[in-house]
Coordinates of C-alpha atoms in Angstrom, one line a residue:
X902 CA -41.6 19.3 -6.3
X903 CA -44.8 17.7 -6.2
X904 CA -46.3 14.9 -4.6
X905 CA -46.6 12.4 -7.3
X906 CA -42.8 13.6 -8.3
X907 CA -41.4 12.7 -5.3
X908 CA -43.4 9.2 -5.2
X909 CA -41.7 8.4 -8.3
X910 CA -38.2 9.6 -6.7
X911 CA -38.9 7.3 -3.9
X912 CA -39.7 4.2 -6.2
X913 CA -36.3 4.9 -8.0
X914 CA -34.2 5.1 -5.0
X915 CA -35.9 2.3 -3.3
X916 CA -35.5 0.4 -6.4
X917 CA -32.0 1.5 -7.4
X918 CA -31.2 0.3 -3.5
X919 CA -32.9 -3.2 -3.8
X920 CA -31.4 -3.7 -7.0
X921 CA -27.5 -3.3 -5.2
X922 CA -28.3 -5.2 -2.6
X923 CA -27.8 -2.2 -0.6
X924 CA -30.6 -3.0 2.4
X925 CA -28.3 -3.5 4.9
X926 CA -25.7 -0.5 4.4
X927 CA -28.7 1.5 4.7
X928 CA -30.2 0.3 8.2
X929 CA -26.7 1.1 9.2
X930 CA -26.7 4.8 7.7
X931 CA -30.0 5.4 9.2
X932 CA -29.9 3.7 12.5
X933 CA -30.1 7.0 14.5
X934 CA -33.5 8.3 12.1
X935 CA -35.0 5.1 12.8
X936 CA -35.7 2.9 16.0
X937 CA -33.9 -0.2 15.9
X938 CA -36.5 -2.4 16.6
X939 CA -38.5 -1.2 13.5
X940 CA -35.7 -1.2 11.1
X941 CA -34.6 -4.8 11.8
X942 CA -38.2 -5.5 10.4
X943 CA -37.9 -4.0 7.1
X944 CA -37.5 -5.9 4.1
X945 CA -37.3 -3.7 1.5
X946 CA -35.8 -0.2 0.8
X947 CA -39.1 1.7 0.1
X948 CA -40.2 0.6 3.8
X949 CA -37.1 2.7 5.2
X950 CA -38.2 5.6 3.0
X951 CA -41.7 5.7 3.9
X952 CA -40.7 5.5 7.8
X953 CA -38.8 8.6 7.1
X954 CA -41.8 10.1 5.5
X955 CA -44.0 9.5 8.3
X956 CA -41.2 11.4 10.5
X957 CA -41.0 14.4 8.3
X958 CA -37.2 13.5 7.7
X959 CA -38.0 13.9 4.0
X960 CA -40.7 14.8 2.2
X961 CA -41.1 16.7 -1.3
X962 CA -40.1 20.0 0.2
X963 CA -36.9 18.8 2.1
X964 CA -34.6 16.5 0.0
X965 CA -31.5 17.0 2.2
X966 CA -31.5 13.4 3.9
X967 CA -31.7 12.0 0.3
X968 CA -28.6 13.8 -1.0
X969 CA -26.4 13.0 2.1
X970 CA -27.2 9.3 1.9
X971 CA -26.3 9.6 -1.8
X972 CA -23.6 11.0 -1.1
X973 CA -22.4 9.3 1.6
X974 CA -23.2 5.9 0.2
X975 CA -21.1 6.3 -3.0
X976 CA -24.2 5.5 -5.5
X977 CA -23.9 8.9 -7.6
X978 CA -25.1 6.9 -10.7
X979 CA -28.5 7.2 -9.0
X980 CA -28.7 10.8 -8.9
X981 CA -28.6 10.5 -12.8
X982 CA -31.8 7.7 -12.7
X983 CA -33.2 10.1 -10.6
X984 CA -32.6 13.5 -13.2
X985 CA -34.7 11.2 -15.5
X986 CA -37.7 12.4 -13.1
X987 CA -36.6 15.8 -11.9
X988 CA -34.3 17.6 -14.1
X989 CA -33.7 19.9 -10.8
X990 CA -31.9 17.4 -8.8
X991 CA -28.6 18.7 -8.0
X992 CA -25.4 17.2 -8.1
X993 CA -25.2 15.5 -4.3
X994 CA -20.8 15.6 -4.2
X995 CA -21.0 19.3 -4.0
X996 CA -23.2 19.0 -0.6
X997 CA -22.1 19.0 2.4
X998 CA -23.0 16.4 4.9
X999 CA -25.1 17.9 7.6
X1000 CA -27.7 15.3 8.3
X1001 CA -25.5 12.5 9.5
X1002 CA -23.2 12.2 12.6
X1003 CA -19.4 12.0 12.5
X1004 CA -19.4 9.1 14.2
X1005 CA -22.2 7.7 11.3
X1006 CA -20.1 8.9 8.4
X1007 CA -17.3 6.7 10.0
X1008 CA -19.1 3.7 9.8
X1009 CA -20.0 4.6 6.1
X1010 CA -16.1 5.2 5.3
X1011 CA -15.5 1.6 7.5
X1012 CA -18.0 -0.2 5.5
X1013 CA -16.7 1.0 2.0
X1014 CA -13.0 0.4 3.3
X1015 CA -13.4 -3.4 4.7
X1016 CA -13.2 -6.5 2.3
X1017 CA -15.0 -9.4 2.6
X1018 CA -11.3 -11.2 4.0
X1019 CA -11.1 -8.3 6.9
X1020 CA -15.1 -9.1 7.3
X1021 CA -13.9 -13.1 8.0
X1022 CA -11.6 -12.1 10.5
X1023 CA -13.3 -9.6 12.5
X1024 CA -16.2 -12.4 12.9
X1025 CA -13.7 -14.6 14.0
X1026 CA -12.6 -12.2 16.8
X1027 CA -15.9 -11.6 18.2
X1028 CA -18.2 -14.6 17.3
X1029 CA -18.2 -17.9 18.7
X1030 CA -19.2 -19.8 16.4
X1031 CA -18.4 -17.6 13.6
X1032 CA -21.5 -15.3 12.2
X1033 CA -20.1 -15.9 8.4
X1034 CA -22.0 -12.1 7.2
X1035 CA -22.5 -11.8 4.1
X1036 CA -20.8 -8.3 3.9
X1037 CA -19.0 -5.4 6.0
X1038 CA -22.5 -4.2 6.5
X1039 CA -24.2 -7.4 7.6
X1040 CA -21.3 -7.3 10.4
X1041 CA -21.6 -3.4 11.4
X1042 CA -25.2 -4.1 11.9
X1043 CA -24.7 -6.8 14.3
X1044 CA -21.6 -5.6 16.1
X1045 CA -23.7 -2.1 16.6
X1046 CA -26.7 -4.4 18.1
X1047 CA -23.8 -6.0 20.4
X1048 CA -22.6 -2.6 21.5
X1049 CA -18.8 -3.3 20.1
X1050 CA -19.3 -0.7 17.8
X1051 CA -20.4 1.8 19.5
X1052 CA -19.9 5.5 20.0
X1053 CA -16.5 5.3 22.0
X1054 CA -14.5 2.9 19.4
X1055 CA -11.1 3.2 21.3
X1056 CA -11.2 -0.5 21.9
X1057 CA -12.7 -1.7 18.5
X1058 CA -10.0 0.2 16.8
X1059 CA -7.7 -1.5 18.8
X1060 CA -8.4 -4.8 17.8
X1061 CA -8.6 -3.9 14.2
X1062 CA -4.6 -2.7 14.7
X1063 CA -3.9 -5.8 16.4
X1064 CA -5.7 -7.7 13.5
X1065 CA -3.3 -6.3 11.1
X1066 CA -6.1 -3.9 9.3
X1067 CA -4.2 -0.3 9.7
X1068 CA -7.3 0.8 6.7
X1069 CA -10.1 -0.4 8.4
X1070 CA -8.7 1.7 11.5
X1071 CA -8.0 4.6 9.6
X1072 CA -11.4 4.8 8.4
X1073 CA -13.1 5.2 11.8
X1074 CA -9.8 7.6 13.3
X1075 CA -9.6 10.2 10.2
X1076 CA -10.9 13.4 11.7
X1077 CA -14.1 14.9 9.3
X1078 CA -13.2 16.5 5.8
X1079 CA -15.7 19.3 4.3
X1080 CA -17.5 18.3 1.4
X1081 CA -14.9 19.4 -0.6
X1082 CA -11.9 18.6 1.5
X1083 CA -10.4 15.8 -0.9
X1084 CA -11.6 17.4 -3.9
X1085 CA -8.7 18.2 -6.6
X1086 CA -8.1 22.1 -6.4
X1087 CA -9.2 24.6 -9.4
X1088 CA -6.1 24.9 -11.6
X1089 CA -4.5 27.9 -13.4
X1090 CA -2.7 26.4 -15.9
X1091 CA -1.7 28.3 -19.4
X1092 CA -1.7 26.3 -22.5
X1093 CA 1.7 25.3 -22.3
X1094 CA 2.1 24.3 -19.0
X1095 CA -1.3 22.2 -20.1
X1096 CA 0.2 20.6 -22.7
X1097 CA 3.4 19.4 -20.7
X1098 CA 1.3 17.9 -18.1
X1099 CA -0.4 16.1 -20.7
X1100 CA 2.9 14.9 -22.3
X1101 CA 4.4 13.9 -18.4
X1102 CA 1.2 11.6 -17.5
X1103 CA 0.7 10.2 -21.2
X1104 CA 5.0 9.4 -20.6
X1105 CA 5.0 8.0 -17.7
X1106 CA 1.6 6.4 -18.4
X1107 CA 3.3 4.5 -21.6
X1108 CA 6.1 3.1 -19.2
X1109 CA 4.5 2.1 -16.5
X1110 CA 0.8 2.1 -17.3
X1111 CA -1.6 0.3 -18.8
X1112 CA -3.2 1.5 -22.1
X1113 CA -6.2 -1.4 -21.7
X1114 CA -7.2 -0.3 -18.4
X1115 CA -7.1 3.2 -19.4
X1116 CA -9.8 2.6 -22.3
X1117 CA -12.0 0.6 -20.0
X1118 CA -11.4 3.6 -17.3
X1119 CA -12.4 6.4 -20.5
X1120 CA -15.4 4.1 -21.6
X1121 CA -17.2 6.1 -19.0
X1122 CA -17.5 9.3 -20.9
X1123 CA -18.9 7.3 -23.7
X1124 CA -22.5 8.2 -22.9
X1125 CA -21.3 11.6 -21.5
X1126 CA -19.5 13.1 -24.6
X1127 CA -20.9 12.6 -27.3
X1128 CA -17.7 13.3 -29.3
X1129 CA -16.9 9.8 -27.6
X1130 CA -17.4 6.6 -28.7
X1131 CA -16.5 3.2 -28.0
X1132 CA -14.8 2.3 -31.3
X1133 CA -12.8 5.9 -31.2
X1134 CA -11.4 4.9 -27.8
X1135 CA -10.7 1.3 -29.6
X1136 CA -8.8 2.6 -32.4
X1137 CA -6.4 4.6 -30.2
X1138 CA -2.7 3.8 -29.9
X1139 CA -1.3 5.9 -27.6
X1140 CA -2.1 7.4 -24.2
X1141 CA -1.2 10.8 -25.5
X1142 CA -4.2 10.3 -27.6
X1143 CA -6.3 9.2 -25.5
X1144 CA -6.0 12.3 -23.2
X1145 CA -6.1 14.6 -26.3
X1146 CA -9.6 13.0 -27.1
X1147 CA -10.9 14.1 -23.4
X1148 CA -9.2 17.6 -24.3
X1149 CA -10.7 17.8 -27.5
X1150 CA -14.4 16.9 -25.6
X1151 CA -14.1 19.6 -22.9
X1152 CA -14.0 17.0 -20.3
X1153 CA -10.1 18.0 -19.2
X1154 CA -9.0 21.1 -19.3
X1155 CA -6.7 23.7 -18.3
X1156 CA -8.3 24.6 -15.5
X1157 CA -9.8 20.9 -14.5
X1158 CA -7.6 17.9 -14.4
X1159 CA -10.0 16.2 -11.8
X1160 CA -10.0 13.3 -14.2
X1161 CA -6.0 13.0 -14.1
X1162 CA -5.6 12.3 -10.7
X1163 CA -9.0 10.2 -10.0
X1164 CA -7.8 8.1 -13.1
X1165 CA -4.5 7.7 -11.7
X1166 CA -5.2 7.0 -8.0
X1167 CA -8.7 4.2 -10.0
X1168 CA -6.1 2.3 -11.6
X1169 CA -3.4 2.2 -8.9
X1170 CA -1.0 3.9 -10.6
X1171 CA 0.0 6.9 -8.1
X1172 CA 3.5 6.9 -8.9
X1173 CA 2.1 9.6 -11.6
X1174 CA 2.1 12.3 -8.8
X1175 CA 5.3 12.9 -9.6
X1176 CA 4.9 13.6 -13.1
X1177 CA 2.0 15.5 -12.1
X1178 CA 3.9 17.3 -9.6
X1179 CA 6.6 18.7 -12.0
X1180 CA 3.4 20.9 -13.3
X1181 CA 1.1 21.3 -10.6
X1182 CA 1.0 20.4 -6.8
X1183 CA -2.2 18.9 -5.7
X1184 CA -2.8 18.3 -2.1
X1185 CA -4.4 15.3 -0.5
X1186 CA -3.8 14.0 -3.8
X1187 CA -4.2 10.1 -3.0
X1188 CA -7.6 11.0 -0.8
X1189 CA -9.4 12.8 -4.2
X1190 CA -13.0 12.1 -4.1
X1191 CA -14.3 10.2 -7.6
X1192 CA -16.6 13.0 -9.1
X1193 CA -15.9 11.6 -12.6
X1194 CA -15.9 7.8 -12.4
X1195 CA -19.2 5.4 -11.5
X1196 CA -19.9 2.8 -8.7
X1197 CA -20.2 0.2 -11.8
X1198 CA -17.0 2.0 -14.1
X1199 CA -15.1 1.4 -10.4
X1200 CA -15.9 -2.2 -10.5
X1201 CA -14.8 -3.0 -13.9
X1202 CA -11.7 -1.5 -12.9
X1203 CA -11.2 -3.7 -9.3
X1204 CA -12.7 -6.9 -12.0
X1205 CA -9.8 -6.5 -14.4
X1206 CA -7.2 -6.2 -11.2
X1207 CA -8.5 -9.3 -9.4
X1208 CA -9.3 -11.1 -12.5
X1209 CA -7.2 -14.6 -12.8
X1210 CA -5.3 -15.6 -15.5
X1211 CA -7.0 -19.2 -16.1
X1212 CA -9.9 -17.3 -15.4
X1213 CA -9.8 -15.3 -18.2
X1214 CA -9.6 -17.4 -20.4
X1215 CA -12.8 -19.2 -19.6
X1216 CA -14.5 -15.9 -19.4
X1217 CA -13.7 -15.4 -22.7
X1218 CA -14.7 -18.8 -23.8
X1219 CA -18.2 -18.1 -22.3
X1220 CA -19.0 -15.2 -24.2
X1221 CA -17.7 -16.4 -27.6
X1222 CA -14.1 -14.3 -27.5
X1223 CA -10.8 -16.1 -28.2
X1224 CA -8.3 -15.0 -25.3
X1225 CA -5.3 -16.8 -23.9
X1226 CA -3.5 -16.3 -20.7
X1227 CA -0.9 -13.9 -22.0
X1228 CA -4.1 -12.1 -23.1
X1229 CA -5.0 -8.0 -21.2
X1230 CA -7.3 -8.8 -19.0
X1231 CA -8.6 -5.3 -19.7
X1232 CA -8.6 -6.0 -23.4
X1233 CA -11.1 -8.7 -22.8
X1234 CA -13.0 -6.3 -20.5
X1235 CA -13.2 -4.3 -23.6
X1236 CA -14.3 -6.5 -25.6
X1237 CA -16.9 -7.9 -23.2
X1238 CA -18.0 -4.3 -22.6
X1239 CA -19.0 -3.9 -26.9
X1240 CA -20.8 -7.3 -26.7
X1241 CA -22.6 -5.4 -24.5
X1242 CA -22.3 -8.5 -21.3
X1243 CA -21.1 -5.5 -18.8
X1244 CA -23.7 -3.1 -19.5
X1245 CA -25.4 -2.4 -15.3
X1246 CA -28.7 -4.1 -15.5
X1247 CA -30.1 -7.5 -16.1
X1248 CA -27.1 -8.3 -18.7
X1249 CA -24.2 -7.6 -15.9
X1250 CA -26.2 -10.0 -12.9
X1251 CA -26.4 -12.9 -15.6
X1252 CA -22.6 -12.5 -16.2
X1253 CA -22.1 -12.2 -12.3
X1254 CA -23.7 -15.3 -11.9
X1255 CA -22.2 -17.2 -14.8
X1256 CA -18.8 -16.5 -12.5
X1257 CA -20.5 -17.6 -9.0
X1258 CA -21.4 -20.8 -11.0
X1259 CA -17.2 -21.4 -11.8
X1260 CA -16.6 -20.2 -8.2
X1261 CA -14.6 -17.4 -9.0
X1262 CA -15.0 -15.3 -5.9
X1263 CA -12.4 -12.9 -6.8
X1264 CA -13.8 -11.8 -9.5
X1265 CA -17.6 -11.6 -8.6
X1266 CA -16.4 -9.8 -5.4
X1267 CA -14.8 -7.4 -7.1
X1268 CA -18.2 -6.8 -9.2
X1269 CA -20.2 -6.5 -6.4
X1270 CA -18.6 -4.9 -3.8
X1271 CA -16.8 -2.0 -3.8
X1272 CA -14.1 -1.4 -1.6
X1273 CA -13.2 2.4 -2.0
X1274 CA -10.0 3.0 -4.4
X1275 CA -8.5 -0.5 -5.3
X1276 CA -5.4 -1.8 -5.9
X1277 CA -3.3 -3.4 -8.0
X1278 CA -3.7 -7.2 -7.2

């Protein structure tokens, strides 16, 4: 790569970064590259990158840092922003994390578990008055500058038991997985052993599922497949039909049902394993890593969970769509997704703020922060 390449890399990540509001998450990641001192000062993203230019922690010929913090931040939609630039820029899941301490990619996992509630109460425990931070990050930042989160979190860990956030403590006790450790094993399956699977999940799907949120999960591949679009996945019926159209696109297949079990741990439907399991055992199979899904289609997801009934219907009333409260809340998501109002960008922070201005926290939280796999509100 050259220089003027990887200047243009740096502007995208730094921008990408700003643009998430992801400042903070970052001084945490990066608080054993970087004196503290200096990295309290920074204001902006590209200031963190250039200070680890000027320590030779990444430079055009050594990427490495780049891909674990991609990888350990959960922002794989940037590697994509990024292949705009530099077609060569490899797909960061598939690297192992060598860069970053276990005790770092703890805090990483810690961060992404905690919700803004668990944020409230941890403050409460340890500040007096109460720090109100704006995130988990905001509060790992400080606690680390306090030395309660430290590298011996016996006691922290603790507290966060006795606080009634068994999660949050899991995070920072799991031991380390390899890069791959989570990841959905390579299938052997023959055709007809395909097929039934197909026919178990679509089932059991149909019962217990929800056909809306499984469009609005799909409408990721849209821009992937081009065999995919947006009214085909609209026109469906059936969850049978649905899966046959990622069959019939290459993106599942007999010997990768990745997007099976991400889909159903996404939408909080694990009780699917055991249809799964009739077919094919897969370990670890609520801890799969999301390969195929977004940061932004994970949101959507969390934004039709937490979205309120009364809610929706003023949502819809905003952008011109008749709804009432027996409406899908997914449906609506749909239809606010071909109006174009969810698209990531400019279009998406209006919408976010339209819902700050009616106070509905839920659902702008569940836009803007994402809290690992959700569930099922």
């Amino acid at each position: 790569m050259d220089e003027i390449t990887f200047r243009l890399i740096k502007t995208h990540v730094a921008d990408y970064y700003n643009d998430n509001h992801c400042l903070v998450m970052l001084k945490v990641l990066f608080k054993d590259h970087i004196e503290p001192q200096k990295l309290s000062k920074m204001k902006d993203t590209i200031d963190l990158l250039n200070a680890l230019y000027e320590k030779s922690l990444l430079s055009c010929k050594d990427l490495a840092l780049l891909y674990n913090a991609i990888k350990l931040t959960g922002h794989f939609a940037l590697q994509d922003k990024i292949k705009a630039t530099w077609t060569s820029f490899p797909d960061v899941r598939e690297i192992a994390v060598t860069k970053f301490t276990e005790h770092r990619q703890k805090l990483m996992r810690f961060g992404q578990q905690v919700i803004q509630t668990d944020v409230g109460r941890i403050d409460g425990l340890y500040n007096t008055p109460t720090k109100n931070y704006k995130d988990s990050w905001e509060m790992i930042h400080h606690l680390e500058d306090k030395n309660i989160i430290k590298e011996d979190m016996t006691d922290f860990i603790a507290k966060l038991k006795q606080l009634d956030l068994p999660k949050a403590a899991d995070a920072l006790e799991k031991p380390k997985q390899g890069p791959d450790a989570a990841a959905t094993p390579t299938t052997e399956l023959d055709e007809d052993d395909f097929n039934e699977l197909l026919t178990e999940v679509s089932d059991w799907w149909a019962e217990h599922g929800n056909i809306h949120m499984l469009r609005v999960l799909l409408s990721e591949f849209t821009t992937r497949a081009k065999t995919i679009t947006l009214i085909e996945i609209e026109k469906i019926n059936t969850t049978f039909d649905l899966l046959g159209l990622l069959k019939a696109s290459g993106l599942l297949k007999q010997t990768d049902i990745d997007i099976l079990v991400e889909a159903t741990n996404l939408c909080g439907l694990q009780g699917v394993e055991d249809a799964i399991a009739k077919i094919v055992k897969i370990p670890n199979f609520k801890d799969v890593q999301y390969k195929n899904f977004s940061d932004h289609r994970r949101k959507l997801i969390a934004f039709g969970q937490q979205m309120n009934r009364s809610n929706m219907v003023t949502i819809g009333r905003l952008r011109g769509i008749t709804v009432n409260e027996n409406t899908d809340p997914f449906l609506l998501i749909l239809k606010l997704e071909m109006k174009g109002t969810l698209a990531e960008g400019e279009k998406m922070d209006k919408f976010i703020k339209k819902l700050k201005d009616k106070k509905m926290d839920r659902e702008v939280e569940a836009l803007t922060k994402l809290n690992g796999k959700p569930t099922v509100a």
